CSV table of C-alpha atoms in Angstrom, one decimal:
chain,number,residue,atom,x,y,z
A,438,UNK,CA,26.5,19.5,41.4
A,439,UNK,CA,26.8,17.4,38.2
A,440,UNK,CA,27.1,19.1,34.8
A,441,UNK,CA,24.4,19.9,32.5
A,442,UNK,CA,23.6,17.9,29.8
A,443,UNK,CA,25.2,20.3,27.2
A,444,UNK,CA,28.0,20.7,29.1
A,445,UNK,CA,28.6,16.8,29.7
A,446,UNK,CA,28.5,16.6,26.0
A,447,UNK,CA,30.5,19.6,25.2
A,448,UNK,CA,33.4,17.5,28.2
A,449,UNK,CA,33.3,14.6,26.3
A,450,UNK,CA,33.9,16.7,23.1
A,451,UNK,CA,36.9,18.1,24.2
A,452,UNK,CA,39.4,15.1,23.9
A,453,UNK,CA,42.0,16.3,20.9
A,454,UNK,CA,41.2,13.4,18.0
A,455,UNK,CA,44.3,13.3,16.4
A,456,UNK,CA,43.0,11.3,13.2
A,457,UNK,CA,42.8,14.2,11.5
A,458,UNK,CA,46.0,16.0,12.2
A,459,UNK,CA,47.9,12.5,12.0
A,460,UNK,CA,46.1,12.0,8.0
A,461,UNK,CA,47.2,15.9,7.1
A,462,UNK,CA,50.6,15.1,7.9
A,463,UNK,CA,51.1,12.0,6.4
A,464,UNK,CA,49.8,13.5,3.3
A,465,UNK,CA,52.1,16.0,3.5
A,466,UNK,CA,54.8,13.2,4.2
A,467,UNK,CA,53.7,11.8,0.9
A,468,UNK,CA,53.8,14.7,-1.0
A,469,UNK,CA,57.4,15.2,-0.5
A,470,UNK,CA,59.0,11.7,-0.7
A,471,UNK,CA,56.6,11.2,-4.1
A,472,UNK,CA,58.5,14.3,-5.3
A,473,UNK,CA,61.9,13.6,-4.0
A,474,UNK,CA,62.0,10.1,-4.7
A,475,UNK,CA,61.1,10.6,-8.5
A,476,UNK,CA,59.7,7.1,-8.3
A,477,UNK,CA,56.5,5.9,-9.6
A,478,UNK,CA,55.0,3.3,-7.5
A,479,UNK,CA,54.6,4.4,-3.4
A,480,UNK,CA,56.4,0.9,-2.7
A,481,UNK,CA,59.3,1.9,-4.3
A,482,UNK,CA,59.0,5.8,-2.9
A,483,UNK,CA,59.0,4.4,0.7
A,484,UNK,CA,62.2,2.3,0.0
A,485,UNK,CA,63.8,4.6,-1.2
A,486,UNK,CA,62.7,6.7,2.3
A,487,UNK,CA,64.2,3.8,4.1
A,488,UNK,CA,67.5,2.9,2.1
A,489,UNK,CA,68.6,5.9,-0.3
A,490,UNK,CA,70.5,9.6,1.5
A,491,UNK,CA,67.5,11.8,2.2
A,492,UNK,CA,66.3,14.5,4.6
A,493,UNK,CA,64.4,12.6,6.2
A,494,UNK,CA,66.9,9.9,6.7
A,495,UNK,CA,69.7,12.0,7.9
A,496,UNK,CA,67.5,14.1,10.1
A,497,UNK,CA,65.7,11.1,12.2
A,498,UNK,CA,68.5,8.4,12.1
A,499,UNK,CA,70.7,10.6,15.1
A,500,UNK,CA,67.8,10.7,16.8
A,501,UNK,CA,67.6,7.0,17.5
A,502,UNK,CA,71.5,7.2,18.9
A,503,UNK,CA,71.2,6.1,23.1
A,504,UNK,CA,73.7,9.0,23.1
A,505,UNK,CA,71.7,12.0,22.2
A,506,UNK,CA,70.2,13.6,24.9
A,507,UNK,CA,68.9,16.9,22.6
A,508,UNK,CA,65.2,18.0,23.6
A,509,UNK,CA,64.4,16.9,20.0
A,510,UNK,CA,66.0,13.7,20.6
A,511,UNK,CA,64.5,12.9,23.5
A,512,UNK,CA,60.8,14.0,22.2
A,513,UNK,CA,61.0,12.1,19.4
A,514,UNK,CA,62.4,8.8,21.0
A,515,UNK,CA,59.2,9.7,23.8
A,516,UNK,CA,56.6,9.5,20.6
A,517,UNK,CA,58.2,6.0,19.7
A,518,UNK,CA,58.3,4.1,22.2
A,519,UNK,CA,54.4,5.5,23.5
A,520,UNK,CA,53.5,4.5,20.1
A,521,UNK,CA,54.8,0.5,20.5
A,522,UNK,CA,53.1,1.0,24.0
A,523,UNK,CA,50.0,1.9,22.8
A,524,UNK,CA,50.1,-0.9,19.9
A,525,UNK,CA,50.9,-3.7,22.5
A,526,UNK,CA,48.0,-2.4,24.4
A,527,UNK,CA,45.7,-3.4,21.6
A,528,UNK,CA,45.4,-5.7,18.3
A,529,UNK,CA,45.0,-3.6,15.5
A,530,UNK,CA,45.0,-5.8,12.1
A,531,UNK,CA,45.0,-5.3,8.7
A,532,UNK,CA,44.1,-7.4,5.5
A,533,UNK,CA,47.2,-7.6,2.9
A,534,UNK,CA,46.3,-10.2,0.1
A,535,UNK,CA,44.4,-12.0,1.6
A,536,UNK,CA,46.3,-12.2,4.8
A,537,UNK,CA,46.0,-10.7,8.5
A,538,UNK,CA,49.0,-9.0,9.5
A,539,UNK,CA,49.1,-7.0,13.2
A,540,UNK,CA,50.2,-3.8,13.1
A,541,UNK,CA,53.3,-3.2,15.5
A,542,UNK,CA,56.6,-2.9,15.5
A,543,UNK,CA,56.6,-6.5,17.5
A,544,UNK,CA,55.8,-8.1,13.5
A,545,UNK,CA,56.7,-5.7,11.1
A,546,UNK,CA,58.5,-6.7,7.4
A,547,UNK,CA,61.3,-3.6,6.8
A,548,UNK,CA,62.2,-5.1,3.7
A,549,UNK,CA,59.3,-6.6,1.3
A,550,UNK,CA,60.7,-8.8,-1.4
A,551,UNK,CA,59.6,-9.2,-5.1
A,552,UNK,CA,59.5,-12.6,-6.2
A,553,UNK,CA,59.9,-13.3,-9.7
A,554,UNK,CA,61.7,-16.4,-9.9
A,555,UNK,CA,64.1,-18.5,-7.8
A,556,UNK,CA,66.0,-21.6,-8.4
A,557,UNK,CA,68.2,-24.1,-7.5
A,558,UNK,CA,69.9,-27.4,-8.6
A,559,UNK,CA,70.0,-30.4,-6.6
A,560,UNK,CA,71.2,-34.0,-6.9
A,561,UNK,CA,70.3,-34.1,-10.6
A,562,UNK,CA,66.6,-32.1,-9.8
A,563,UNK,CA,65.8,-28.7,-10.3
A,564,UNK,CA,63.7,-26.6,-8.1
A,565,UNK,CA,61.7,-23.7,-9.0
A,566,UNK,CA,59.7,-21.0,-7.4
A,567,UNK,CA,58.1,-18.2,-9.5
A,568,UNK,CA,55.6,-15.5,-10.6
A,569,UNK,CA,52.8,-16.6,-13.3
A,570,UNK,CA,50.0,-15.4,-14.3
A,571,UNK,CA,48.1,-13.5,-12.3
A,572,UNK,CA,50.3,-13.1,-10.0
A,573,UNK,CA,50.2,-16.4,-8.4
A,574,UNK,CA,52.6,-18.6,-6.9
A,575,UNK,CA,54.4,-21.7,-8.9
A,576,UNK,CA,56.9,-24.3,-7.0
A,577,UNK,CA,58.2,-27.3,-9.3
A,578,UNK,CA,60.2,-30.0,-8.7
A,579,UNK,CA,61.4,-31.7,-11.3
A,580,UNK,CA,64.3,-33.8,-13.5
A,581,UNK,CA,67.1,-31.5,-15.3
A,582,UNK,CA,68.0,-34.5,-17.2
A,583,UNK,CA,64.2,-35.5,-18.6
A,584,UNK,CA,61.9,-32.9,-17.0
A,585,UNK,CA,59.7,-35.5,-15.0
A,586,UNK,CA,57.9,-33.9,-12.2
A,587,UNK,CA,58.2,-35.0,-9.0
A,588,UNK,CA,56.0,-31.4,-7.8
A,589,UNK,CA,54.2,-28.8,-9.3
A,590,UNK,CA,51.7,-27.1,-7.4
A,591,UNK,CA,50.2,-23.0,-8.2
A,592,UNK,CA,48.7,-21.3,-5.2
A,593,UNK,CA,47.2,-17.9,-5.7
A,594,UNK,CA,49.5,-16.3,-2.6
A,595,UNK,CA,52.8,-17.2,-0.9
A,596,UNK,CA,51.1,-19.6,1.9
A,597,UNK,CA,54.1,-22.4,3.0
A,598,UNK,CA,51.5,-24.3,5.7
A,599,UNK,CA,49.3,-24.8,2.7
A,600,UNK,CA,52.2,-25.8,0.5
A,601,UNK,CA,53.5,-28.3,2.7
A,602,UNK,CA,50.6,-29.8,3.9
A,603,UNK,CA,49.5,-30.8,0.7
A,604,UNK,CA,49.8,-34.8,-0.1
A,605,UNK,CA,51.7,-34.5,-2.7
A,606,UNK,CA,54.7,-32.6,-1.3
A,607,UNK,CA,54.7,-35.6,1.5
A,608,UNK,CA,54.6,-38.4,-0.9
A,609,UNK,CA,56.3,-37.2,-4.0
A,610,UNK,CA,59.6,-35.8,-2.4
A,611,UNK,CA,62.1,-37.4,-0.3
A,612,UNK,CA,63.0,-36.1,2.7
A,613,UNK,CA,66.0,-34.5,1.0
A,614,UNK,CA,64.1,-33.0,-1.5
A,615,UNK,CA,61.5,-31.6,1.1
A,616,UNK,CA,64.2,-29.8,2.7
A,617,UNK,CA,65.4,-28.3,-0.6
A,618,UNK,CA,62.3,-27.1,-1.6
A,619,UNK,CA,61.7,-25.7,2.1
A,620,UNK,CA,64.6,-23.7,2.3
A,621,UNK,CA,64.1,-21.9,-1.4
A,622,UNK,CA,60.5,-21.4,-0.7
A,623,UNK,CA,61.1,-19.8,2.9
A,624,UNK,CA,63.7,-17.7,1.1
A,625,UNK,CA,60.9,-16.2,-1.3
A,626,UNK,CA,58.7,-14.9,1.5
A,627,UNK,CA,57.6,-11.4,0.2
A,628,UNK,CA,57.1,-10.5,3.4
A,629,UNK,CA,59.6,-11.6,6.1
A,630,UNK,CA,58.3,-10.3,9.6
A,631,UNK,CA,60.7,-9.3,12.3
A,632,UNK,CA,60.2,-8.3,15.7
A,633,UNK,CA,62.0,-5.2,16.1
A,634,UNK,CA,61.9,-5.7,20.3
A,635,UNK,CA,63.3,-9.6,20.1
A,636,UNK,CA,65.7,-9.5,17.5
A,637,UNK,CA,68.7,-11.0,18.6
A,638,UNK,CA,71.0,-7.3,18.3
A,639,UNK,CA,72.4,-5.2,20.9
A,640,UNK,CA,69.7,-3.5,22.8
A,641,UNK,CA,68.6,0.1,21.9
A,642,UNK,CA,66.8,2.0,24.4
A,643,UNK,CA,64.3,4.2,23.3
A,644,UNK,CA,63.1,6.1,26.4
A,645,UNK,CA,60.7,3.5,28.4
A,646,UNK,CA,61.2,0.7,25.4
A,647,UNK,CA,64.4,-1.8,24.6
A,648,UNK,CA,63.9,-2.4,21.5
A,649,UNK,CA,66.8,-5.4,20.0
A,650,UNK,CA,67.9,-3.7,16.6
A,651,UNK,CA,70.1,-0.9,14.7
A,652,UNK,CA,68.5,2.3,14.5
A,653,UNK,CA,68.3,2.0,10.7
A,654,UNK,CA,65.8,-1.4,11.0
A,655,UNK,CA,63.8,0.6,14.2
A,656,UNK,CA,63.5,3.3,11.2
A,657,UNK,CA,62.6,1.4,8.7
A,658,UNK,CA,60.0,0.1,11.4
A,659,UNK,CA,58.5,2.7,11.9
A,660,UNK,CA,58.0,3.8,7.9
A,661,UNK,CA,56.6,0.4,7.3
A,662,UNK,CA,54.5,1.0,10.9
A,663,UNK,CA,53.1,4.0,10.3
A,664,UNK,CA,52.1,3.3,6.6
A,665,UNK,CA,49.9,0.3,7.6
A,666,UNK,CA,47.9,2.6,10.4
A,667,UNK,CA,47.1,5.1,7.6
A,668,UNK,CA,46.4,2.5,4.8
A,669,UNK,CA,44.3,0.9,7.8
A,670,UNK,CA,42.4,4.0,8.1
A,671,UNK,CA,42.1,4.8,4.4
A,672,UNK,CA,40.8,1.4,4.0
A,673,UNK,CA,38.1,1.5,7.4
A,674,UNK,CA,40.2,-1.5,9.2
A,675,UNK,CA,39.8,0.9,12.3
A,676,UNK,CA,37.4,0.7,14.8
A,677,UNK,CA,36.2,4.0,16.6
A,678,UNK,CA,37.8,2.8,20.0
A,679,UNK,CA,39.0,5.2,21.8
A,680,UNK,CA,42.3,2.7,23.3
A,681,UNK,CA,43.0,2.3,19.0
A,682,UNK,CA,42.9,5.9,17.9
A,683,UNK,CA,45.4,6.9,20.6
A,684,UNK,CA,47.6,5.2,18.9
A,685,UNK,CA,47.6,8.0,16.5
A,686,UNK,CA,48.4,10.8,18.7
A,687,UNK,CA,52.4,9.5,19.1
A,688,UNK,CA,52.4,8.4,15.1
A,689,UNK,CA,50.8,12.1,14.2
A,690,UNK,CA,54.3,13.8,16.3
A,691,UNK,CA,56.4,10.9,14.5
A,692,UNK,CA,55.4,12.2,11.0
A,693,UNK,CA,55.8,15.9,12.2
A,694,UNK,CA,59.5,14.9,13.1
A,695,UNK,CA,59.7,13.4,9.4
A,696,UNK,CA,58.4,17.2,7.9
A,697,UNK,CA,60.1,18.7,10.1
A,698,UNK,CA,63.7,17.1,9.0
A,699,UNK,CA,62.6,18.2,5.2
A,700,UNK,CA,62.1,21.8,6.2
């Protein structure tokens, strides 16, 4: 006999949503590494998560090791790799300045840069990329003996297929000059994306994932990770599927791990 209507609705009720567990304990999360860190801005609080001797640091970083075969270990490494699982199985995006970035541990930036300003001499030229006003983005080429310009071009964000599409970066620089100014801009990205699963170091297995990195980038990872899927909720990026907020079932017992190294 098929269930009543109430109790079809209570059934379909009954699946745990872990958006609201997973929010609790990132704020909890917060609280401490905004007290610990004695920092002032949240970027510079999560870096120093990722980089400076902390609880949380020592706690989780053993339980990345292939080697460790503890329950907690082995629970922990389960949440991971079902939370790069679940992110694979979908496309989750948010909006950064302007710019789409996935969320996943497949393009993820461990180490965000601040630009402020970059240069090089070459062949009698000097090269230049740096902050203005505004924030936005100036690259000059130009003569150290006379300060001709060969370049000079301000975009609003770090954008290099606008920068080198542009006429004027074709026609004004030699090839050898192009190459320069490639190589300094690349170097200024202030967000260098890695893929944590395909990146060229000894493979780390992490229960039904191989990731290709040291435990310290896979935790760093997953900081940077799990930030962008609460700033995405904070922000409404996410949609009410039910494949998306699975995702935050494995990141809510990630962040538990995290508290639970503090306590």
């Amino acid at each position: 006999m098929a269930l009543p209507p109430h109790a079809a609705d209570w059934m379909n009720r009954a699946e745990i949503d872990y958006i609201g567990p997973f929010v609790k304990a990132w704020a909890a999360f917060n609280a401490w590494f905004r007290h610990a860190s004695g920092q002032q801005q949240e970027r510079a609080m999560l870096d120093w998560v990722k980089r400076q001797p902390n609880a949380v640091r020592r706690g989780i970083l053993p339980l990345l090791r292939e080697d460790n075969d503890t329950a907690d270990a082995i629970s922990f490494q389960q949440a991971v790799s079902e939370l790069q699982q679940r992110l694979d199985a979908i496309h989750l995006e948010v909006m950064r300045k302007g710019v789409q970035e996935r969320v996943s541990l497949r393009t993820v930036c461990i180490y965000p840069r601040q630009l402020n300003h970059e240069r090089i001499e070459h062949r009698r030229y000097e090269f230049t990329v740096r902050r203005v006003a505004g924030g936005h983005i100036q690259v000059r080429v130009a003569s150290i003996a006379n300060g001709a310009e060969r370049f000079n071009e301000t975009q609003e964000q770090y954008d290099p297929a606008a920068l080198y599409a542009l006429p004027s970066f074709t026609n004004n620089l030699s090839e050898d000059q192009r190459t320069r100014l490639r190589g300094l801009y690349n170097s200024c990205n202030p967000r260098p994306m890695i893929d944590l699963l395909r990146n060229g170091a000894p493979a780390l297995q992490i229960a039904a994932v191989e990731f290709q990195c040291t435990d310290e980038e896979l935790f760093s990872g997953l900081i940077e990770t799990i930030y962008a899927m609460r700033n995405a909720l904070l922000h409404g990026e996410v949609e009410p599927d039910p494949t998306v907020l699975a995702c935050y079932e494995p990141a809510y017992r990630i962040v538990m791990c995290f508290l639970e190294a503090v306590g």
